[in-house]
Amino acid sequence: MHSALKRTLAFSLAAASAVGYAQTVVEYSNQRDFFRAPGGQFFYSADRSEQAFVDSGGAGAFKRTGGGFIAGGKEPLCRFYGSVTPGPNSHFYTILPDECSALKSQQISPKPSATQQWNFEGNGYSATAATKDATGKQICAAGSQPVYRVYNQAFTTAGNKNAWDSNHRYSTRRGDIDYLVQALNWKDEGVVFCAAGQTPEPSYPKASAIEKQCNAPRADAKYGDKPGSINTEIAWVQSYADEKYLWYDALPYTSTSFFSTPALFFDMQKTYAKTPSGRDLDEFHYRLPTTEWESFVNSEAGVGYGVDVASAAEAGGSRAVVRLVEPGSPAGLAGVTRSMEIVSANGNASASAISSALNPRAAGQSNRFEFFVPATGATLNVTLVAAAVKSVPVLATKVLPTANGNVGYIVFNDFTLAAEGQLVTAIDTLRSANVNDLVLDLRYNGGGYLYIAAQLSYMIAGAKSSGKLFEKTIFNAKRITENNDPDNDTPFFNIASGYPGTGTVENARLPTLNLNRVYVLASGGSASASEAVINGLRGIDVEVILIGTTTRGKPYGFYGEDNCGLTYLTVEFKGINAKGYGDFADGFAPTCTVSKDDLSKDFGDLAETRLATALAHRATGTCPAGTTTLTNDNAKAANALSPTRAARAITGGIRLPREIERTLLEANKRSALQP
């Protein structure tokens, strides 16, 4: 804290010390003067004269965060200041009489210049002490707000002092606390007192009023850019997040003035809460240049060689193993197939060299690979040249004869537009073969368009889904109109869209298998729209039997919003099924756990472990021995996907533009009325 602020206290604290007087405590932060400290420095004041001084810049670069709380209660808070020399250059507040007395008793007055101590400044404002429940947890009475405290760990419990001044942050919002603890390694010190109330939510301009006001407007008129500034772009991100983000009330309060770009500000505008298993609740916060987003959505292609590879650890050996090759891709045309092992890249056998070579930065980039072919014991040496590779969503469709009738098998890898027509063809093939069960292989499917998930689910369930809800869309509490609009919900679509690139005829009735159950081969790479299929079918009592490992855990989605050349993908909605369930942030656990992906067998091979397990369960109703121990490979499998598939695992759950969705919805309603 700057000494200039210290000099104002003599006249400001007298008015702030009345016990029981309700006051607004304003929170300030300063990241410019305390640039070495993670998260900067925080200061709190309930006195209007002092607030005016800080607002004027008299204390340095302290800015209002928009946070704070309403003081007022039974006890005064003691306010101490650790002076600039020799520190800790920070304010500290306590409501505990013993703690206040102890700090006062240690104070030497007049203070020797070389002595480090807390200097008592008076009673800054009043509050109420927290009490303990039966478990020892600190709690606040109804009507009051718990105030949490975090410490920046300038002095750790062991080791040397860190290179920054001590500081605490006090907040009634868990979002503020979680951000500092999870992102910046502050120490959560729990509830320290109770405030009379939380300050009102800050008021930001409407995002629509300041959108497209750009520091560097794009020349293309289709974007509608207008001259603006970086500050306006950052302000737009703040308004956009406040309006659209599903967990808007968990966003950490901060001043936009400490951010140099809208991208950096957006990156921290997310919740830092954890799922029950300890994962980040929001692992999907994402932004990228609009040109890349448009290419990703419109062309559904990514630059690469068309090969997905499992790491050596996943494959259970010493080499990375090919698990999927896109037909017609550079790798496919060169003869690379599933189960081949990568010996080296450009003569280098290290894992890092192979990983780097598998992820080219641009079309035309070439790398030389040596593959081992287990089936023959031979090696394949090829030079692959990167190109735009479009996924073939339905990689395989097979009819598997069994003693109990034909079983359909579909390898489905992407919910892209092209998937719609390919799924129609696959289901038609299986229907013609009179299959009475389906094994749907989604182990590498990171998601995509939600409407295709609804179509696929209809094609599986048929009449059982008639008039039923596939997924209800839940927006944040501010979006009351949207939450109450049934047109934002997704039915089981029974008609084709006819959109360009789908290979379908508009409003054509979709084929169906009319099944009461489906087997799904799953992994940590099965995400978003793939999980929506599982959840949506279970919502209408279609039995979904999972074989493999726990799915990714993404019941969330977004639309994608462009502003000034960046497309922002902030989580906007959560999907729940017809039974109201959507709490699968930790993924869906398998019915029969098969922890290793059997890369030695091709898709549809009856001996391939996950497929064989599904067929065994179908025959006996139980999991084969050795397949029931739960293994969660979420992060490992998702990270091992190719760049395009990894991106889809993050960005899956994409909604079509609303005007297009509504057109399809109305057509679906008309179709449902037809015999």
XYZ file of N, CA, C and O in Angstrom, residues 436-574:
556
model
N -31.408 -56.415 -34.650
C -32.227 -56.263 -33.443
C -31.452 -55.675 -32.280
O -31.956 -55.589 -31.170
N -30.202 -55.280 -32.531
C -29.388 -54.566 -31.541
C -28.385 -53.705 -32.294
O -28.083 -53.963 -33.474
N -27.853 -52.715 -31.599
C -26.880 -51.803 -32.210
C -25.713 -51.582 -31.262
O -25.909 -51.326 -30.068
N -24.509 -51.658 -31.796
C -23.311 -51.239 -31.078
C -22.829 -49.959 -31.758
O -22.440 -49.977 -32.930
N -22.888 -48.860 -31.020
C -22.508 -47.549 -31.538
C -21.141 -47.195 -30.973
O -20.991 -46.997 -29.767
N -20.148 -47.126 -31.835
C -18.775 -46.876 -31.402
C -18.505 -45.379 -31.409
O -18.305 -44.756 -32.451
N -18.498 -44.796 -30.204
C -18.287 -43.351 -30.047
C -16.970 -43.052 -29.327
O -16.776 -41.944 -28.834
N -16.067 -44.008 -29.278
C -14.892 -43.828 -28.413
C -14.016 -42.665 -28.849
O -13.264 -42.121 -28.043
N -14.061 -42.252 -30.136
C -13.228 -41.137 -30.600
C -14.071 -39.933 -31.010
O -13.597 -39.051 -31.728
N -15.325 -39.888 -30.583
C -16.233 -38.830 -31.028
C -16.305 -37.719 -29.982
O -16.931 -37.868 -28.936
N -15.667 -36.586 -30.297
C -15.635 -35.447 -29.389
C -16.835 -34.532 -29.475
O -16.902 -33.528 -28.775
N -17.814 -34.838 -30.343
C -19.034 -34.043 -30.388
C -19.185 -33.239 -31.655
O -18.606 -33.548 -32.691
N -19.976 -32.178 -31.572
C -20.279 -31.344 -32.727
C -21.690 -30.812 -32.625
O -22.132 -30.389 -31.555
N -22.435 -30.879 -33.727
C -23.765 -30.275 -33.775
C -24.781 -31.082 -32.969
O -24.961 -32.283 -33.166
N -25.480 -30.371 -32.090
C -26.434 -31.008 -31.201
C -27.642 -31.546 -31.962
O -28.199 -32.591 -31.601
N -28.062 -30.878 -33.024
C -29.255 -31.324 -33.740
C -29.033 -32.713 -34.349
O -29.973 -33.513 -34.456
N -27.782 -33.011 -34.744
C -27.496 -34.338 -35.305
C -27.567 -35.398 -34.211
O -27.988 -36.531 -34.453
N -27.179 -35.031 -32.983
C -27.329 -35.960 -31.860
C -28.801 -36.300 -31.656
O -29.154 -37.458 -31.371
N -29.669 -35.305 -31.809
C -31.110 -35.539 -31.662
C -31.638 -36.402 -32.801
O -32.517 -37.251 -32.599
N -31.132 -36.194 -34.013
C -31.541 -37.028 -35.151
C -31.097 -38.480 -34.952
O -31.877 -39.414 -35.158
N -29.829 -38.667 -34.580
C -29.311 -40.014 -34.378
C -30.110 -40.740 -33.298
O -30.441 -41.927 -33.436
N -30.425 -40.048 -32.228
C -31.172 -40.672 -31.134
C -32.564 -41.082 -31.592
O -33.076 -42.140 -31.193
N -33.184 -40.247 -32.446
C -34.477 -40.652 -33.018
C -34.312 -41.896 -33.886
O -35.124 -42.831 -33.824
N -33.259 -41.934 -34.686
C -33.062 -43.072 -35.579
C -32.804 -44.362 -34.804
O -33.030 -45.448 -35.313
N -32.333 -44.250 -33.580
C -32.159 -45.426 -32.721
C -33.487 -45.804 -32.061
O -33.913 -46.958 -32.095
N -34.166 -44.826 -31.452
C -35.344 -45.110 -30.624
C -36.638 -45.178 -31.411
O -37.558 -45.923 -31.040
N -36.778 -44.381 -32.456
C -37.990 -44.400 -33.270
C -39.220 -43.958 -32.513
O -39.225 -42.927 -31.842
N -40.292 -44.750 -32.593
C -41.592 -44.369 -32.052
C -41.536 -44.067 -30.562
O -42.323 -43.266 -30.055
N -40.623 -44.680 -29.854
C -40.505 -44.459 -28.398
C -40.207 -42.997 -28.076
O -40.481 -42.520 -26.975
N -39.621 -42.284 -29.049
C -39.233 -40.885 -28.808
C -40.280 -39.889 -29.284
O -40.102 -38.675 -29.098
N -41.360 -40.365 -29.868
C -42.359 -39.472 -30.448
C -42.910 -38.485 -29.422
O -43.396 -38.872 -28.353
N -42.818 -37.217 -29.757
C -43.331 -36.169 -28.882
C -42.523 -35.934 -27.630
O -42.926 -35.153 -26.766
N -41.365 -36.583 -27.511
C -40.547 -36.469 -26.300
C -39.447 -35.408 -26.465
O -39.046 -35.075 -27.577
N -38.982 -34.924 -25.338
C -37.888 -33.959 -25.308
C -36.559 -34.686 -25.359
O -36.316 -35.612 -24.583
N -35.686 -34.281 -26.288
C -34.332 -34.833 -26.330
C -33.447 -34.112 -25.329
O -32.789 -34.738 -24.502
N -33.434 -32.784 -25.386
C -32.617 -32.011 -24.451
C -33.232 -30.651 -24.213
O -33.543 -29.926 -25.159
N -33.411 -30.324 -22.953
C -33.853 -28.983 -22.571
C -32.628 -28.136 -22.320
O -31.681 -28.562 -21.652
N -32.655 -26.929 -22.839
C -31.523 -26.022 -22.713
C -31.717 -25.095 -21.524
O -32.729 -24.387 -21.443
N -30.765 -25.111 -20.604
C -30.821 -24.265 -19.414
C -29.767 -23.171 -19.537
O -28.564 -23.443 -19.560
N -30.230 -21.913 -19.625
C -29.336 -20.762 -19.651
C -29.183 -20.214 -18.228
O -29.803 -20.725 -17.289
N -28.380 -19.158 -18.075
C -28.214 -18.607 -16.734
C -29.493 -17.915 -16.265
O -30.420 -17.676 -17.047
N -29.540 -17.595 -14.980
C -30.765 -17.098 -14.363
C -31.207 -15.748 -14.916
O -32.379 -15.378 -14.769
N -30.303 -15.008 -15.541
C -30.672 -13.713 -16.119
C -31.507 -13.876 -17.389
O -32.250 -12.973 -17.758
N -31.355 -15.007 -18.047
C -31.973 -15.200 -19.361
C -33.342 -15.876 -19.200
O -33.601 -16.962 -19.693
N -34.218 -15.158 -18.513
C -35.519 -15.709 -18.143
C -36.348 -16.043 -19.382
O -36.942 -17.127 -19.482
N -36.397 -15.124 -20.335
C -37.201 -15.343 -21.534
C -36.731 -16.577 -22.293
O -37.538 -17.406 -22.724
N -35.414 -16.714 -22.433
C -34.873 -17.861 -23.162
C -35.106 -19.167 -22.419
O -35.388 -20.205 -23.031
N -35.018 -19.119 -21.097
C -35.257 -20.331 -20.316
C -36.705 -20.794 -20.412
O -36.998 -21.987 -20.275
N -37.601 -19.856 -20.638
C -39.022 -20.184 -20.715
C -39.510 -20.397 -22.143
O -40.697 -20.664 -22.353
N -38.634 -20.276 -23.110
C -39.018 -20.416 -24.515
C -38.832 -21.865 -24.953
O -37.705 -22.338 -25.076
N -39.924 -22.591 -25.214
C -39.786 -24.004 -25.612
C -39.047 -24.185 -26.926
O -38.526 -25.273 -27.197
N -38.967 -23.139 -27.737
C -38.251 -23.248 -29.007
C -36.739 -23.314 -28.818
O -36.003 -23.542 -29.784
N -36.273 -23.093 -27.608
C -34.848 -23.266 -27.333
C -34.518 -24.695 -26.925
O -33.347 -25.034 -26.734
N -35.545 -25.525 -26.771
C -35.337 -26.918 -26.423
C -35.231 -27.756 -27.694
O -35.696 -27.361 -28.763
N -34.631 -28.919 -27.570
C -34.378 -29.770 -28.733
C -35.197 -31.047 -28.638
O -35.034 -31.819 -27.688
N -36.086 -31.300 -29.612
C -36.833 -32.558 -29.622
C -36.003 -33.659 -30.273
O -34.884 -33.419 -30.735
N -36.529 -34.850 -30.305
C -35.930 -35.914 -31.114
C -36.310 -35.616 -32.563
O -37.446 -35.857 -32.979
N -35.394 -35.037 -33.325
C -35.709 -34.655 -34.700
C -35.932 -35.899 -35.551
O -35.074 -36.782 -35.628
N -37.099 -35.947 -36.231
C -37.421 -37.101 -37.056
C -37.319 -36.822 -38.547
O -37.715 -37.648 -39.370
N -36.799 -35.659 -38.902
C -36.668 -35.295 -40.313
C -35.244 -34.836 -40.610
O -34.501 -34.440 -39.713
N -34.888 -34.889 -41.887
C -33.585 -34.415 -42.334
C -33.622 -32.906 -42.509
O -34.666 -32.314 -42.785
N -32.466 -32.280 -42.359
C -32.398 -30.821 -42.456
C -32.299 -30.333 -43.892
O -32.834 -29.281 -44.234
N -31.587 -31.092 -44.731
C -31.365 -30.635 -46.098
C -30.359 -29.513 -46.212
O -30.226 -28.893 -47.274
N -29.600 -29.250 -45.133
C -28.613 -28.172 -45.184
C -27.515 -28.525 -46.181
O -27.166 -29.702 -46.367
N -26.922 -27.510 -46.818
C -25.793 -27.773 -47.719
C -24.690 -28.527 -46.990
O -24.342 -28.208 -45.850
N -24.164 -29.546 -47.635
C -23.081 -30.318 -47.049
C -23.528 -31.532 -46.270
O -22.693 -32.336 -45.836
N -24.845 -31.693 -46.063
C -25.331 -32.835 -45.290
C -25.629 -34.041 -46.170
O -25.677 -35.169 -45.671
N -25.882 -33.797 -47.448
C -26.256 -34.905 -48.325
C -27.650 -35.415 -48.060
O -27.959 -36.575 -48.368
N -28.522 -34.577 -47.496
C -29.893 -34.991 -47.198
C -30.893 -34.118 -47.936
O -30.558 -33.034 -48.425
N -32.131 -34.586 -47.988
C -33.230 -33.856 -48.608
C -34.055 -33.197 -47.513
O -34.470 -33.861 -46.549
N -34.287 -31.922 -47.637
C -35.013 -31.179 -46.611
C -36.365 -31.813 -46.299
O -37.143 -32.137 -47.193
N -36.618 -31.986 -45.003
C -37.879 -32.497 -44.461
C -38.144 -33.969 -44.770
O -39.239 -34.473 -44.494
N -37.167 -34.684 -45.341
C -37.338 -36.117 -45.575
C -37.394 -36.849 -44.239
O -36.624 -36.548 -43.327
N -38.305 -37.807 -44.118
C -38.446 -38.551 -42.871
C -37.216 -39.437 -42.657
O -36.751 -40.109 -43.583
N -36.697 -39.442 -41.454
C -35.511 -40.227 -41.154
C -35.882 -41.689 -40.906
O -36.951 -41.986 -40.356
N -34.996 -42.617 -41.259
C -35.238 -44.034 -40.959
C -35.012 -44.298 -39.471
O -34.364 -43.512 -38.785
N -35.527 -45.383 -38.963
C -35.338 -45.693 -37.553
C -35.233 -47.192 -37.334
O -35.801 -47.987 -38.087
N -34.508 -47.576 -36.280
C -34.354 -48.982 -35.914
C -35.357 -49.410 -34.839
O -35.528 -50.598 -34.586
N -35.996 -48.438 -34.176
C -36.993 -48.725 -33.141
C -36.454 -49.676 -32.063
O -37.063 -50.692 -31.734
N -35.301 -49.307 -31.501
C -34.660 -50.151 -30.496
C -34.993 -49.692 -29.080
O -35.203 -48.505 -28.819
N -35.003 -50.645 -28.156
C -35.212 -50.336 -26.738
C -33.903 -50.250 -25.969
O -33.889 -49.897 -24.796
N -32.796 -50.614 -26.642
C -31.495 -50.489 -25.995
C -30.437 -50.299 -27.074
O -30.642 -50.602 -28.257
N -29.272 -49.780 -26.617
C -28.141 -49.593 -27.513
C -26.863 -49.773 -26.704
O -26.793 -49.386 -25.527
N -25.885 -50.405 -27.314
C -24.558 -50.525 -26.703
C -23.684 -49.401 -27.249
O -23.655 -49.152 -28.462
N -22.990 -48.706 -26.359
C -22.115 -47.605 -26.758
C -20.693 -47.921 -26.300
O -20.453 -48.157 -25.106
N -19.750 -47.936 -27.261
C -18.340 -48.070 -26.926
C -17.815 -46.674 -26.651
O -17.932 -45.779 -27.506
N -17.249 -46.454 -25.469
C -16.934 -45.103 -25.016
C -15.538 -45.011 -24.441
O -14.914 -46.006 -24.076
N -15.057 -43.766 -24.358
C -13.762 -43.466 -23.740
C -13.789 -42.017 -23.273
O -14.805 -41.326 -23.410
N -12.657 -41.563 -22.766
C -12.553 -40.155 -22.389
C -12.619 -39.230 -23.580
O -12.763 -38.019 -23.427
N -12.522 -39.759 -24.788
C -12.677 -38.947 -25.994
C -14.112 -38.799 -26.423
O -14.418 -38.043 -27.346
N -15.035 -39.503 -25.775
C -16.469 -39.401 -26.091
C -17.031 -38.207 -25.333
O -17.115 -38.234 -24.101
N -17.413 -37.171 -26.046
C -17.750 -35.924 -25.356
C -18.956 -35.235 -25.973
O -19.336 -35.495 -27.118
N -19.540 -34.349 -25.181
C -20.509 -33.368 -25.643
C -21.709 -33.995 -26.346
O -22.540 -34.622 -25.708
N -21.802 -33.837 -27.672
C -22.949 -34.384 -28.388
C -23.027 -35.894 -28.242
O -24.119 -36.474 -28.238
N -21.875 -36.563 -28.120
C -21.885 -38.004 -27.868
C -22.557 -38.305 -26.533
O -23.364 -39.236 -26.406
N -22.234 -37.522 -25.536
C -22.842 -37.702 -24.220
C -24.309 -37.289 -24.228
O -25.122 -37.841 -23.479
N -24.659 -36.333 -25.091
C -26.059 -35.941 -25.211
C -26.899 -37.097 -25.739
O -28.064 -37.261 -25.343
N -26.349 -37.908 -26.645
C -27.054 -39.092 -27.135
C -27.322 -40.051 -25.976
O -28.446 -40.549 -25.799
N -26.292 -40.318 -25.172
C -26.445 -41.210 -24.023
C -27.516 -40.686 -23.072
O -28.434 -41.409 -22.665
N -27.414 -39.408 -22.728
C -28.329 -38.809 -21.757
C -29.740 -38.683 -22.307
O -30.727 -38.936 -21.610
N -29.842 -38.277 -23.577
C -31.155 -38.105 -24.188
C -31.916 -39.409 -24.286
O -33.130 -39.471 -24.005
N -31.250 -40.494 -24.673
C -31.910 -41.796 -24.769
C -32.301 -42.319 -23.391
O -33.390 -42.874 -23.205
N -31.434 -42.130 -22.409
C -31.785 -42.568 -21.059
C -32.972 -41.786 -20.517
O -33.734 -42.290 -19.683
N -33.141 -40.574 -20.998
C -34.271 -39.756 -20.556
C -35.614 -40.290 -20.990
O -36.648 -39.930 -20.408
N -35.644 -41.154 -22.013
C -36.909 -41.763 -22.450
C -36.882 -43.281 -22.239
O -37.613 -44.028 -22.892
N -36.011 -43.700 -21.342
C -35.934 -45.109 -20.923
C -35.480 -46.063 -22.012
O -35.852 -47.251 -22.000
N -34.663 -45.584 -22.933
C -33.923 -46.486 -23.799
C -32.688 -46.905 -23.007
O -31.957 -46.058 -22.488
N -32.453 -48.192 -22.890
C -31.323 -48.679 -22.114
C -30.025 -48.425 -22.876
O -29.877 -48.863 -24.017
N -29.099 -47.689 -22.257
C -27.797 -47.414 -22.856
C -26.740 -48.124 -22.026
O -26.545 -47.808 -20.851
N -26.068 -49.081 -22.637
C -25.054 -49.875 -21.952
C -23.685 -49.434 -22.445
O -23.357 -49.579 -23.632
N -22.903 -48.856 -21.547
C -21.601 -48.305 -21.912
C -20.506 -49.345 -21.718
O -20.430 -49.995 -20.671
N -19.645 -49.443 -22.720
C -18.511 -50.360 -22.677
C -17.238 -49.556 -22.918
O -17.140 -48.832 -23.914
N -16.274 -49.649 -22.022
C -15.012 -48.929 -22.200
C -14.599 -48.218 -20.942
O -14.449 -48.843 -19.886
N -14.428 -46.903 -21.032
C -14.043 -46.103 -19.865
C -14.943 -44.879 -19.762
O -15.769 -44.623 -20.639
N -14.795 -44.134 -18.692
C -15.654 -42.983 -18.412
C -15.557 -41.936 -19.514
O -14.466 -41.632 -20.008
N -16.693 -41.374 -19.885
C -16.729 -40.364 -20.938
C -16.150 -39.038 -20.454
O -15.833 -38.871 -19.277
N -16.053 -38.080 -21.354
C -15.357 -36.812 -21.087
C -16.001 -35.985 -19.989
O -15.345 -35.410 -19.148
N -17.323 -35.872 -20.002
C -18.014 -35.042 -19.017
C -18.237 -33.633 -19.515
O -17.595 -32.694 -19.038
N -19.167 -33.442 -20.461
C -19.436 -32.102 -20.990
C -20.929 -31.940 -21.292
O -21.367 -32.100 -22.426
N -21.710 -31.611 -20.257
C -23.138 -31.363 -20.488
C -23.418 -29.925 -20.917
O -24.540 -29.447 -20.795
N -22.394 -29.232 -21.419
C -22.492 -27.807 -21.701
C -22.271 -27.512 -23.182
O -21.728 -28.332 -23.921
N -22.678 -26.317 -23.581
C -22.473 -25.920 -24.967
C -22.515 -24.418 -25.128
O -22.717 -23.663 -24.171
N -22.351 -23.964 -26.373
C -22.309 -22.536 -26.672
C -22.618 -22.301 -28.130
O -22.718 -23.234 -28.933
N -22.786 -21.038 -28.472
C -23.080 -20.644 -29.844
C -21.833 -20.135 -30.557
O -21.664 -20.325 -31.744
N -20.957 -19.464 -29.841
C -19.788 -18.842 -30.471
C -20.137 -17.418 -30.877
O -21.114 -17.181 -31.590
N -19.373 -16.449 -30.422
C -19.663 -15.035 -30.659
C -18.414 -14.338 -31.175
O -17.370 -14.333 -30.541
N -18.539 -13.733 -32.368
C -17.423 -12.984 -32.949
C -17.463 -11.536 -32.500
O -18.525 -10.912 -32.448
N -16.303 -11.006 -32.178
C -16.174 -9.569 -31.949
C -14.764 -9.135 -32.311
O -13.783 -9.594 -31.709
N -14.658 -8.327 -33.354
C -13.387 -7.707 -33.745
C -12.291 -8.719 -34.083
O -11.116 -8.506 -33.781
N -12.684 -9.837 -34.682
C -11.691 -10.777 -35.179
C -11.423 -11.978 -34.308
O -10.707 -12.891 -34.717
N -11.988 -12.003 -33.097
C -11.881 -13.177 -32.241
C -13.273 -13.768 -32.035
O -14.251 -13.022 -31.876
N -13.354 -15.095 -32.046
C -14.608 -15.766 -31.714
C -14.472 -16.335 -30.319
O -13.525 -17.063 -30.015
N -15.452 -15.972 -29.473
C -15.416 -16.360 -28.065
C -16.430 -17.479 -27.830
O -17.594 -17.372 -28.226
N -15.962 -18.537 -27.183
C -16.807 -19.686 -26.881
C -16.880 -19.821 -25.364
O -16.075 -20.516 -24.739
N -17.810 -19.089 -24.791
C -18.016 -19.175 -23.353
C -19.210 -20.084 -23.114
O -20.174 -20.072 -23.895
N -19.169 -20.901 -22.079
C -20.262 -21.840 -21.809
C -21.541 -21.056 -21.563
O -21.616 -20.254 -20.632
N -22.541 -21.287 -22.412
C -23.795 -20.539 -22.312
C -24.944 -21.372 -21.764
O -25.892 -20.822 -21.215
N -24.908 -22.670 -21.965
C -26.055 -23.459 -21.538
C -25.643 -24.847 -21.084
O -24.557 -25.348 -21.401
N -26.545 -25.435 -20.335
C -26.417 -26.821 -19.886
C -27.604 -27.584 -20.449
O -28.714 -27.045 -20.530
